[in-house]
Structures are given as C-alpha cells and as structure tokens.
Amino acid sequence: MSPNQGNKKDGSLKDFWIGMGISLGIYLLGLFVLFMFASIFFAYLCIAIIGLVLFPIISFAMKRNRLGQGALIGLGLNILLFTACFGILISNFGG
C-alpha cells in the first residue's frame, strides 16, 4: 500500500514531515536565540512570524500541498509552544 495513492501529484508524506521539521526548527532556533542572544530575540520573533506565515503560502503556491500542510501544522505547534513559554515566563514574574 502506497502512502501516495491514485498517482496524485500532491506530494509525499516525506514532504509533510519536512514542512513540520522546518517549522519546528524555526521554533528551536528561537529558543537558542532567546537563551544565547536575548537582546535580539524580539527582532528574531518578528522575522520568524513573517517566515512562518509565508512558508505555507509559498508551499501551496508552488503546488506542494503536503509541504504546505506540514508547515501549517508546524505553525500551529509554534503558536502553542510560544504561548506556553510566554505564559510560564509571565506567571514566574508574578503576573
């Protein structure tokens, strides 16, 4: 049984995982920047938001649907993880 049935040109599951990996790699890079270079974190955050939004748009425009789906799921995971981290930081500051 093939993961790409019906000879559709939507892409493979490998593209899906690559999309998720790139999106989560952006998150891990953000953690690295936060801990090592805290002074440039907010600049990185602005660039990362633009990249995370443009990555699925470009993927779908290039007809790489599985890559775009993985990027969208990665975007959702990034939102959840960043929100959780900021929630922990705010609660530790007594907010």
mmCIF file of N, CA, C and O in Angstrom:
data_model
loop_
_atom_site.group_PDB
_atom_site.id
_atom_site.type_symbol
_atom_site.label_atom_id
_atom_site.label_comp_id
_atom_site.label_asym_id
_atom_site.label_seq_id
_atom_site.Cartn_x
_atom_site.Cartn_y
_atom_site.Cartn_z
ATOM 1 N N MET A 1 0.841 -1.173 0.000
ATOM 2 C CA MET A 1 0.000 0.000 0.000
ATOM 3 C C MET A 1 0.888 1.239 0.000
ATOM 4 O O MET A 1 1.756 1.398 0.839
ATOM 5 N N SER A 2 0.669 2.101 -0.920
ATOM 6 C CA SER A 2 1.473 3.297 -1.090
ATOM 7 C C SER A 2 0.849 4.479 -0.336
ATOM 8 O O SER A 2 -0.370 4.639 -0.344
ATOM 9 N N PRO A 3 1.677 5.323 0.320
ATOM 10 C CA PRO A 3 1.112 6.487 1.003
ATOM 11 C C PRO A 3 0.591 7.534 0.030
ATOM 12 O O PRO A 3 -0.148 8.421 0.413
ATOM 13 N N ASN A 4 0.957 7.427 -1.240
ATOM 14 C CA ASN A 4 0.512 8.384 -2.247
ATOM 15 C C ASN A 4 -0.344 7.641 -3.267
ATOM 16 O O ASN A 4 0.072 7.355 -4.371
ATOM 17 N N GLN A 5 -1.578 7.318 -2.909
ATOM 18 C CA GLN A 5 -2.435 6.501 -3.758
ATOM 19 C C GLN A 5 -3.080 7.332 -4.852
ATOM 20 O O GLN A 5 -3.324 8.511 -4.707
ATOM 21 N N GLY A 6 -3.382 6.691 -5.930
ATOM 22 C CA GLY A 6 -4.097 7.326 -7.023
ATOM 23 C C GLY A 6 -3.224 8.187 -7.913
ATOM 24 O O GLY A 6 -3.730 8.957 -8.700
ATOM 25 N N ASN A 7 -1.917 8.074 -7.807
ATOM 26 C CA ASN A 7 -0.971 8.846 -8.621
ATOM 27 C C ASN A 7 -1.237 10.345 -8.565
ATOM 28 O O ASN A 7 -1.120 11.057 -9.549
ATOM 29 N N LYS A 8 -1.626 10.837 -7.420
ATOM 30 C CA LYS A 8 -1.831 12.276 -7.247
ATOM 31 C C LYS A 8 -0.481 12.957 -7.120
ATOM 32 O O LYS A 8 0.465 12.398 -6.597
ATOM 33 N N LYS A 9 -0.397 14.174 -7.569
ATOM 34 C CA LYS A 9 0.849 14.931 -7.531
ATOM 35 C C LYS A 9 0.904 15.867 -6.329
ATOM 36 O O LYS A 9 1.574 16.873 -6.350
ATOM 37 N N ASP A 10 0.177 15.545 -5.256
ATOM 38 C CA ASP A 10 0.138 16.407 -4.079
ATOM 39 C C ASP A 10 1.439 16.359 -3.290
ATOM 40 O O ASP A 10 1.715 17.241 -2.505
ATOM 41 N N GLY A 11 2.221 15.345 -3.454
ATOM 42 C CA GLY A 11 3.459 15.204 -2.693
ATOM 43 C C GLY A 11 3.400 13.969 -1.822
ATOM 44 O O GLY A 11 2.394 13.277 -1.726
ATOM 45 N N SER A 12 4.478 13.700 -1.173
ATOM 46 C CA SER A 12 4.570 12.505 -0.334
ATOM 47 C C SER A 12 4.509 12.892 1.129
ATOM 48 O O SER A 12 4.530 14.066 1.487
ATOM 49 N N LEU A 13 4.456 11.880 1.978
ATOM 50 C CA LEU A 13 4.482 12.129 3.411
ATOM 51 C C LEU A 13 5.836 12.682 3.845
ATOM 52 O O LEU A 13 5.937 13.354 4.863
ATOM 53 N N LYS A 14 6.872 12.411 3.053
ATOM 54 C CA LYS A 14 8.183 12.979 3.359
ATOM 55 C C LYS A 14 8.113 14.509 3.285
ATOM 56 O O LYS A 14 8.684 15.190 4.139
ATOM 57 N N ASP A 15 7.408 15.042 2.304
ATOM 58 C CA ASP A 15 7.232 16.495 2.211
ATOM 59 C C ASP A 15 6.489 17.032 3.424
ATOM 60 O O ASP A 15 6.800 18.116 3.929
ATOM 61 N N PHE A 16 5.512 16.277 3.886
ATOM 62 C CA PHE A 16 4.746 16.681 5.071
ATOM 63 C C PHE A 16 5.665 16.823 6.282
ATOM 64 O O PHE A 16 5.636 17.826 7.001
ATOM 65 N N TRP A 17 6.515 15.818 6.501
ATOM 66 C CA TRP A 17 7.413 15.843 7.653
ATOM 67 C C TRP A 17 8.494 16.892 7.492
ATOM 68 O O TRP A 17 8.961 17.472 8.482
ATOM 69 N N ILE A 18 8.915 17.148 6.264
ATOM 70 C CA ILE A 18 9.889 18.216 6.030
ATOM 71 C C ILE A 18 9.282 19.566 6.394
ATOM 72 O O ILE A 18 9.936 20.407 7.030
ATOM 73 N N GLY A 19 8.022 19.783 6.021
ATOM 74 C CA GLY A 19 7.342 21.032 6.371
ATOM 75 C C GLY A 19 7.232 21.222 7.868
ATOM 76 O O GLY A 19 7.472 22.314 8.401
ATOM 77 N N MET A 20 6.869 20.159 8.577
ATOM 78 C CA MET A 20 6.787 20.247 10.040
ATOM 79 C C MET A 20 8.172 20.448 10.645
ATOM 80 O O MET A 20 8.329 21.218 11.599
ATOM 81 N N GLY A 21 9.167 19.787 10.108
ATOM 82 C CA GLY A 21 10.524 19.913 10.637
ATOM 83 C C GLY A 21 11.081 21.312 10.480
ATOM 84 O O GLY A 21 11.723 21.839 11.388
ATOM 85 N N ILE A 22 10.829 21.924 9.331
ATOM 86 C CA ILE A 22 11.305 23.291 9.114
ATOM 87 C C ILE A 22 10.618 24.243 10.080
ATOM 88 O O ILE A 22 11.262 25.106 10.692
ATOM 89 N N SER A 23 9.313 24.089 10.255
ATOM 90 C CA SER A 23 8.574 24.963 11.165
ATOM 91 C C SER A 23 9.035 24.792 12.609
ATOM 92 O O SER A 23 9.222 25.772 13.334
ATOM 93 N N LEU A 24 9.238 23.563 13.041
ATOM 94 C CA LEU A 24 9.702 23.338 14.410
ATOM 95 C C LEU A 24 11.173 23.704 14.570
ATOM 96 O O LEU A 24 11.604 24.077 15.665
ATOM 97 N N GLY A 25 11.935 23.644 13.490
ATOM 98 C CA GLY A 25 13.317 24.127 13.524
ATOM 99 C C GLY A 25 13.377 25.624 13.769
ATOM 100 O O GLY A 25 14.263 26.118 14.475
ATOM 101 N N ILE A 26 12.413 26.355 13.211
ATOM 102 C CA ILE A 26 12.327 27.791 13.468
ATOM 103 C C ILE A 26 12.048 28.038 14.944
ATOM 104 O O ILE A 26 12.609 28.948 15.557
ATOM 105 N N TYR A 27 11.204 27.192 15.552
ATOM 106 C CA TYR A 27 10.924 27.323 16.982
ATOM 107 C C TYR A 27 12.184 27.056 17.812
ATOM 108 O O TYR A 27 12.506 27.812 18.733
ATOM 109 N N LEU A 28 12.912 25.991 17.494
ATOM 110 C CA LEU A 28 14.122 25.661 18.240
ATOM 111 C C LEU A 28 15.193 26.729 18.066
ATOM 112 O O LEU A 28 15.924 27.047 19.010
ATOM 113 N N LEU A 29 15.275 27.313 16.886
ATOM 114 C CA LEU A 29 16.192 28.420 16.664
ATOM 115 C C LEU A 29 15.805 29.608 17.539
ATOM 116 O O LEU A 29 16.668 30.305 18.079
ATOM 117 N N GLY A 30 14.502 29.815 17.706
ATOM 118 C CA GLY A 30 14.032 30.884 18.584
ATOM 119 C C GLY A 30 14.443 30.662 20.027
ATOM 120 O O GLY A 30 14.824 31.601 20.727
ATOM 121 N N LEU A 31 14.369 29.423 20.500
ATOM 122 C CA LEU A 31 14.820 29.127 21.855
ATOM 123 C C LEU A 31 16.316 29.375 22.002
ATOM 124 O O LEU A 31 16.773 29.928 23.011
ATOM 125 N N PHE A 32 17.074 28.984 20.995
ATOM 126 C CA PHE A 32 18.514 29.221 21.020
ATOM 127 C C PHE A 32 18.815 30.709 21.078
ATOM 128 O O PHE A 32 19.657 31.153 21.870
ATOM 129 N N VAL A 33 18.134 31.494 20.248
ATOM 130 C CA VAL A 33 18.341 32.943 20.243
ATOM 131 C C VAL A 33 17.927 33.538 21.580
ATOM 132 O O VAL A 33 18.590 34.428 22.111
ATOM 133 N N LEU A 34 16.840 33.053 22.145
ATOM 134 C CA LEU A 34 16.361 33.573 23.431
ATOM 135 C C LEU A 34 17.396 33.354 24.531
ATOM 136 O O LEU A 34 17.657 34.250 25.335
ATOM 137 N N PHE A 35 17.999 32.176 24.576
ATOM 138 C CA PHE A 35 18.941 31.883 25.643
ATOM 139 C C PHE A 35 20.337 32.445 25.395
ATOM 140 O O PHE A 35 21.035 32.805 26.334
ATOM 141 N N MET A 36 20.759 32.537 24.146
ATOM 142 C CA MET A 36 22.124 32.978 23.858
ATOM 143 C C MET A 36 22.226 34.477 23.548
ATOM 144 O O MET A 36 23.182 35.122 23.942
ATOM 145 N N PHE A 37 21.257 34.984 22.805
ATOM 146 C CA PHE A 37 21.298 36.380 22.371
ATOM 147 C C PHE A 37 19.967 37.039 22.689
ATOM 148 O O PHE A 37 19.208 37.400 21.786
ATOM 149 N N ALA A 38 19.679 37.214 23.957
ATOM 150 C CA ALA A 38 18.367 37.706 24.379
ATOM 151 C C ALA A 38 18.076 39.110 23.862
ATOM 152 O O ALA A 38 16.909 39.485 23.686
ATOM 153 N N SER A 39 19.111 39.889 23.566
ATOM 154 C CA SER A 39 18.888 41.267 23.118
ATOM 155 C C SER A 39 18.265 41.336 21.722
ATOM 156 O O SER A 39 17.608 42.322 21.397
ATOM 157 N N ILE A 40 18.459 40.302 20.900
ATOM 158 C CA ILE A 40 17.893 40.336 19.551
ATOM 159 C C ILE A 40 16.668 39.425 19.413
ATOM 160 O O ILE A 40 16.194 39.178 18.298
ATOM 161 N N PHE A 41 16.116 38.959 20.526
ATOM 162 C CA PHE A 41 15.018 37.996 20.454
ATOM 163 C C PHE A 41 13.776 38.588 19.801
ATOM 164 O O PHE A 41 13.129 37.932 18.984
ATOM 165 N N PHE A 42 13.419 39.815 20.127
ATOM 166 C CA PHE A 42 12.193 40.380 19.565
ATOM 167 C C PHE A 42 12.327 40.666 18.071
ATOM 168 O O PHE A 42 11.367 40.534 17.324
ATOM 169 N N ALA A 43 13.528 41.006 17.623
ATOM 170 C CA ALA A 43 13.760 41.146 16.184
ATOM 171 C C ALA A 43 13.621 39.787 15.502
ATOM 172 O O ALA A 43 12.998 39.675 14.435
ATOM 173 N N TYR A 44 14.194 38.754 16.121
ATOM 174 C CA TYR A 44 14.055 37.402 15.579
ATOM 175 C C TYR A 44 12.588 36.984 15.550
ATOM 176 O O TYR A 44 12.133 36.371 14.586
ATOM 177 N N LEU A 45 11.853 37.318 16.609
ATOM 178 C CA LEU A 45 10.446 36.930 16.689
ATOM 179 C C LEU A 45 9.646 37.527 15.536
ATOM 180 O O LEU A 45 8.811 36.844 14.933
ATOM 181 N N CYS A 46 9.910 38.779 15.195
ATOM 182 C CA CYS A 46 9.211 39.420 14.068
ATOM 183 C C CYS A 46 9.551 38.728 12.750
ATOM 184 O O CYS A 46 8.666 38.466 11.930
ATOM 185 N N ILE A 47 10.816 38.418 12.553
ATOM 186 C CA ILE A 47 11.241 37.733 11.326
ATOM 187 C C ILE A 47 10.655 36.325 11.271
ATOM 188 O O ILE A 47 10.203 35.865 10.212
ATOM 189 N N ALA A 48 10.626 35.627 12.404
ATOM 190 C CA ALA A 48 10.102 34.259 12.448
ATOM 191 C C ALA A 48 8.609 34.232 12.140
ATOM 192 O O ALA A 48 8.135 33.331 11.441
ATOM 193 N N ILE A 49 7.862 35.200 12.641
ATOM 194 C CA ILE A 49 6.420 35.253 12.360
ATOM 195 C C ILE A 49 6.177 35.420 10.873
ATOM 196 O O ILE A 49 5.340 34.723 10.289
ATOM 197 N N ILE A 50 6.924 36.316 10.257
ATOM 198 C CA ILE A 50 6.782 36.517 8.809
ATOM 199 C C ILE A 50 7.147 35.240 8.063
ATOM 200 O O ILE A 50 6.438 34.811 7.147
ATOM 201 N N GLY A 51 8.241 34.590 8.459
ATOM 202 C CA GLY A 51 8.670 33.342 7.808
ATOM 203 C C GLY A 51 7.668 32.221 7.984
ATOM 204 O O GLY A 51 7.388 31.467 7.044
ATOM 205 N N LEU A 52 7.111 32.096 9.191
ATOM 206 C CA LEU A 52 6.151 31.017 9.452
ATOM 207 C C LEU A 52 4.844 31.217 8.700
ATOM 208 O O LEU A 52 4.161 30.244 8.378
ATOM 209 N N VAL A 53 4.479 32.447 8.416
ATOM 210 C CA VAL A 53 3.254 32.710 7.658
ATOM 211 C C VAL A 53 3.506 32.563 6.160
ATOM 212 O O VAL A 53 2.677 32.014 5.428
ATOM 213 N N LEU A 54 4.663 33.029 5.697
ATOM 214 C CA LEU A 54 4.955 32.953 4.261
ATOM 215 C C LEU A 54 5.300 31.543 3.785
ATOM 216 O O LEU A 54 5.043 31.210 2.631
ATOM 217 N N PHE A 55 5.878 30.721 4.654
ATOM 218 C CA PHE A 55 6.287 29.371 4.259
ATOM 219 C C PHE A 55 5.116 28.529 3.747
ATOM 220 O O PHE A 55 5.210 27.952 2.655
ATOM 221 N N PRO A 56 3.970 28.447 4.451
ATOM 222 C CA PRO A 56 2.845 27.680 3.891
ATOM 223 C C PRO A 56 2.256 28.319 2.636
ATOM 224 O O PRO A 56 1.855 27.612 1.707
ATOM 225 N N ILE A 57 2.223 29.645 2.598
ATOM 226 C CA ILE A 57 1.667 30.330 1.423
ATOM 227 C C ILE A 57 2.492 29.998 0.190
ATOM 228 O O ILE A 57 1.950 29.654 -0.869
ATOM 229 N N ILE A 58 3.803 30.073 0.309
ATOM 230 C CA ILE A 58 4.681 29.768 -0.825
ATOM 231 C C ILE A 58 4.583 28.290 -1.198
ATOM 232 O O ILE A 58 4.573 27.937 -2.375
ATOM 233 N N SER A 59 4.482 27.421 -0.195
ATOM 234 C CA SER A 59 4.382 25.978 -0.469
ATOM 235 C C SER A 59 3.125 25.651 -1.259
ATOM 236 O O SER A 59 3.170 24.889 -2.221
ATOM 237 N N PHE A 60 1.984 26.231 -0.862
ATOM 238 C CA PHE A 60 0.746 25.972 -1.594
ATOM 239 C C PHE A 60 0.775 26.618 -2.973
ATOM 240 O O PHE A 60 0.229 26.070 -3.925
ATOM 241 N N ALA A 61 1.416 27.771 -3.102
ATOM 242 C CA ALA A 61 1.504 28.435 -4.405
ATOM 243 C C ALA A 61 2.347 27.629 -5.388
ATOM 244 O O ALA A 61 2.102 27.660 -6.593
ATOM 245 N N MET A 62 3.340 26.900 -4.864
ATOM 246 C CA MET A 62 4.185 26.067 -5.723
ATOM 247 C C MET A 62 3.586 24.687 -5.947
ATOM 248 O O MET A 62 4.243 23.802 -6.491
ATOM 249 N N LYS A 63 2.331 24.471 -5.499
ATOM 250 C CA LYS A 63 1.608 23.206 -5.663
ATOM 251 C C LYS A 63 2.261 22.060 -4.900
ATOM 252 O O LYS A 63 2.212 20.911 -5.313
ATOM 253 N N ARG A 64 2.899 22.375 -3.783
ATOM 254 C CA ARG A 64 3.459 21.336 -2.899
ATOM 255 C C ARG A 64 2.565 21.281 -1.672
ATOM 256 O O ARG A 64 2.895 21.799 -0.614
ATOM 257 N N ASN A 65 1.415 20.630 -1.862
ATOM 258 C CA ASN A 65 0.363 20.655 -0.847
ATOM 259 C C ASN A 65 0.770 19.982 0.455
ATOM 260 O O ASN A 65 0.442 20.476 1.536
ATOM 261 N N ARG A 66 1.458 18.863 0.381
ATOM 262 C CA ARG A 66 1.861 18.175 1.620
ATOM 263 C C ARG A 66 2.858 19.019 2.410
ATOM 264 O O ARG A 66 2.800 19.070 3.627
ATOM 265 N N LEU A 67 3.772 19.680 1.725
ATOM 266 C CA LEU A 67 4.717 20.557 2.391
ATOM 267 C C LEU A 67 3.979 21.699 3.078
ATOM 268 O O LEU A 67 4.282 22.060 4.219
ATOM 269 N N GLY A 68 2.982 22.245 2.407
ATOM 270 C CA GLY A 68 2.172 23.308 2.995
ATOM 271 C C GLY A 68 1.363 22.835 4.192
ATOM 272 O O GLY A 68 1.218 23.551 5.179
ATOM 273 N N GLN A 69 0.832 21.617 4.114
ATOM 274 C CA GLN A 69 0.080 21.073 5.250
ATOM 275 C C GLN A 69 0.988 20.885 6.462
ATOM 276 O O GLN A 69 0.612 21.211 7.588
ATOM 277 N N GLY A 70 2.168 20.372 6.237
ATOM 278 C CA GLY A 70 3.125 20.214 7.328
ATOM 279 C C GLY A 70 3.528 21.559 7.917
ATOM 280 O O GLY A 70 3.678 21.702 9.130
ATOM 281 N N ALA A 71 3.686 22.557 7.040
ATOM 282 C CA ALA A 71 4.045 23.899 7.513
ATOM 283 C C ALA A 71 2.916 24.513 8.337
ATOM 284 O O ALA A 71 3.166 25.192 9.332
ATOM 285 N N LEU A 72 1.672 24.275 7.945
ATOM 286 C CA LEU A 72 0.542 24.809 8.718
ATOM 287 C C LEU A 72 0.438 24.137 10.088
ATOM 288 O O LEU A 72 0.170 24.795 11.098
ATOM 289 N N ILE A 73 0.650 22.837 10.141
ATOM 290 C CA ILE A 73 0.626 22.147 11.435
ATOM 291 C C ILE A 73 1.799 22.628 12.289
ATOM 292 O O ILE A 73 1.651 22.853 13.496
ATOM 293 N N GLY A 74 2.948 22.809 11.675
ATOM 294 C CA GLY A 74 4.098 23.358 12.399
ATOM 295 C C GLY A 74 3.834 24.766 12.904
ATOM 296 O O GLY A 74 4.252 25.128 14.011
ATOM 297 N N LEU A 75 3.124 25.572 12.118
ATOM 298 C CA LEU A 75 2.747 26.920 12.558
ATOM 299 C C LEU A 75 1.854 26.850 13.785
ATOM 300 O O LEU A 75 2.046 27.594 14.752
ATOM 301 N N GLY A 76 0.891 25.939 13.776
ATOM 302 C CA GLY A 76 0.017 25.770 14.934
ATOM 303 C C GLY A 76 0.788 25.327 16.164
ATOM 304 O O GLY A 76 0.554 25.822 17.272
ATOM 305 N N LEU A 77 1.728 24.411 15.977
ATOM 306 C CA LEU A 77 2.561 23.967 17.109
ATOM 307 C C LEU A 77 3.430 25.107 17.630
ATOM 308 O O LEU A 77 3.629 25.248 18.838
ATOM 309 N N ASN A 78 3.944 25.938 16.722
ATOM 310 C CA ASN A 78 4.733 27.090 17.143
ATOM 311 C C ASN A 78 3.903 28.042 17.984
ATOM 312 O O ASN A 78 4.372 28.546 19.009
ATOM 313 N N ILE A 79 2.680 28.291 17.564
ATOM 314 C CA ILE A 79 1.804 29.189 18.321
ATOM 315 C C ILE A 79 1.561 28.622 19.717
ATOM 316 O O ILE A 79 1.661 29.340 20.722
ATOM 317 N N LEU A 80 1.256 27.331 19.800
ATOM 318 C CA LEU A 80 1.013 26.715 21.102
ATOM 319 C C LEU A 80 2.252 26.733 21.994
ATOM 320 O O LEU A 80 2.175 27.044 23.186
ATOM 321 N N LEU A 81 3.407 26.406 21.435
ATOM 322 C CA LEU A 81 4.623 26.350 22.234
ATOM 323 C C LEU A 81 5.078 27.733 22.693
ATOM 324 O O LEU A 81 5.471 27.912 23.847
ATOM 325 N N PHE A 82 5.026 28.733 21.806
ATOM 326 C CA PHE A 82 5.404 30.084 22.197
ATOM 327 C C PHE A 82 4.441 30.636 23.245
ATOM 328 O O PHE A 82 4.851 31.298 24.198
ATOM 329 N N THR A 83 3.152 30.347 23.089
ATOM 330 C CA THR A 83 2.176 30.810 24.072
ATOM 331 C C THR A 83 2.431 30.175 25.428
ATOM 332 O O THR A 83 2.370 30.850 26.465
ATOM 333 N N ALA A 84 2.735 28.899 25.450
ATOM 334 C CA ALA A 84 3.017 28.216 26.714
ATOM 335 C C ALA A 84 4.276 28.782 27.368
ATOM 336 O O ALA A 84 4.295 29.023 28.580
ATOM 337 N N CYS A 85 5.307 29.022 26.570
ATOM 338 C CA CYS A 85 6.550 29.560 27.139
ATOM 339 C C CYS A 85 6.344 30.960 27.700
ATOM 340 O O CYS A 85 6.830 31.275 28.785
ATOM 341 N N PHE A 86 5.627 31.810 26.969
ATOM 342 C CA PHE A 86 5.381 33.155 27.476
ATOM 343 C C PHE A 86 4.471 33.120 28.692
ATOM 344 O O PHE A 86 4.625 33.925 29.610
ATOM 345 N N GLY A 87 3.540 32.178 28.744
ATOM 346 C CA GLY A 87 2.685 32.033 29.922
ATOM 347 C C GLY A 87 3.489 31.652 31.148
ATOM 348 O O GLY A 87 3.259 32.163 32.252
ATOM 349 N N ILE A 88 4.443 30.755 30.967
ATOM 350 C CA ILE A 88 5.301 30.357 32.088
ATOM 351 C C ILE A 88 6.154 31.537 32.535
ATOM 352 O O ILE A 88 6.315 31.786 33.738
ATOM 353 N N LEU A 89 6.706 32.274 31.567
ATOM 354 C CA LEU A 89 7.522 33.439 31.935
ATOM 355 C C LEU A 89 6.709 34.489 32.686
ATOM 356 O O LEU A 89 7.166 35.044 33.684
ATOM 357 N N ILE A 90 5.507 34.771 32.207
ATOM 358 C CA ILE A 90 4.662 35.777 32.857
ATOM 359 C C ILE A 90 4.250 35.327 34.251
ATOM 360 O O ILE A 90 4.260 36.124 35.200
ATOM 361 N N SER A 91 3.904 34.065 34.407
ATOM 362 C CA SER A 91 3.499 33.589 35.732
ATOM 363 C C SER A 91 4.682 33.589 36.707
ATOM 364 O O SER A 91 4.497 33.773 37.909
ATOM 365 N N ASN A 92 5.897 33.406 36.212
ATOM 366 C CA ASN A 92 7.063 33.454 37.089
ATOM 367 C C ASN A 92 7.409 34.871 37.522
ATOM 368 O O ASN A 92 8.074 35.079 38.524
ATOM 369 N N PHE A 93 6.978 35.861 36.744
ATOM 370 C CA PHE A 93 7.202 37.249 37.114
ATOM 371 C C PHE A 93 6.144 37.784 38.052
ATOM 372 O O PHE A 93 6.150 38.957 38.400
ATOM 373 N N GLY A 94 5.188 36.946 38.433
ATOM 374 C CA GLY A 94 4.172 37.348 39.389
ATOM 375 C C GLY A 94 2.957 37.979 38.754
ATOM 376 O O GLY A 94 2.189 38.671 39.402
ATOM 377 N N GLY A 95 2.747 37.731 37.455
ATOM 378 C CA GLY A 95 1.633 38.349 36.736
ATOM 379 C C GLY A 95 0.370 37.563 36.784
ATOM 380 O O GLY A 95 0.129 36.542 37.233
#
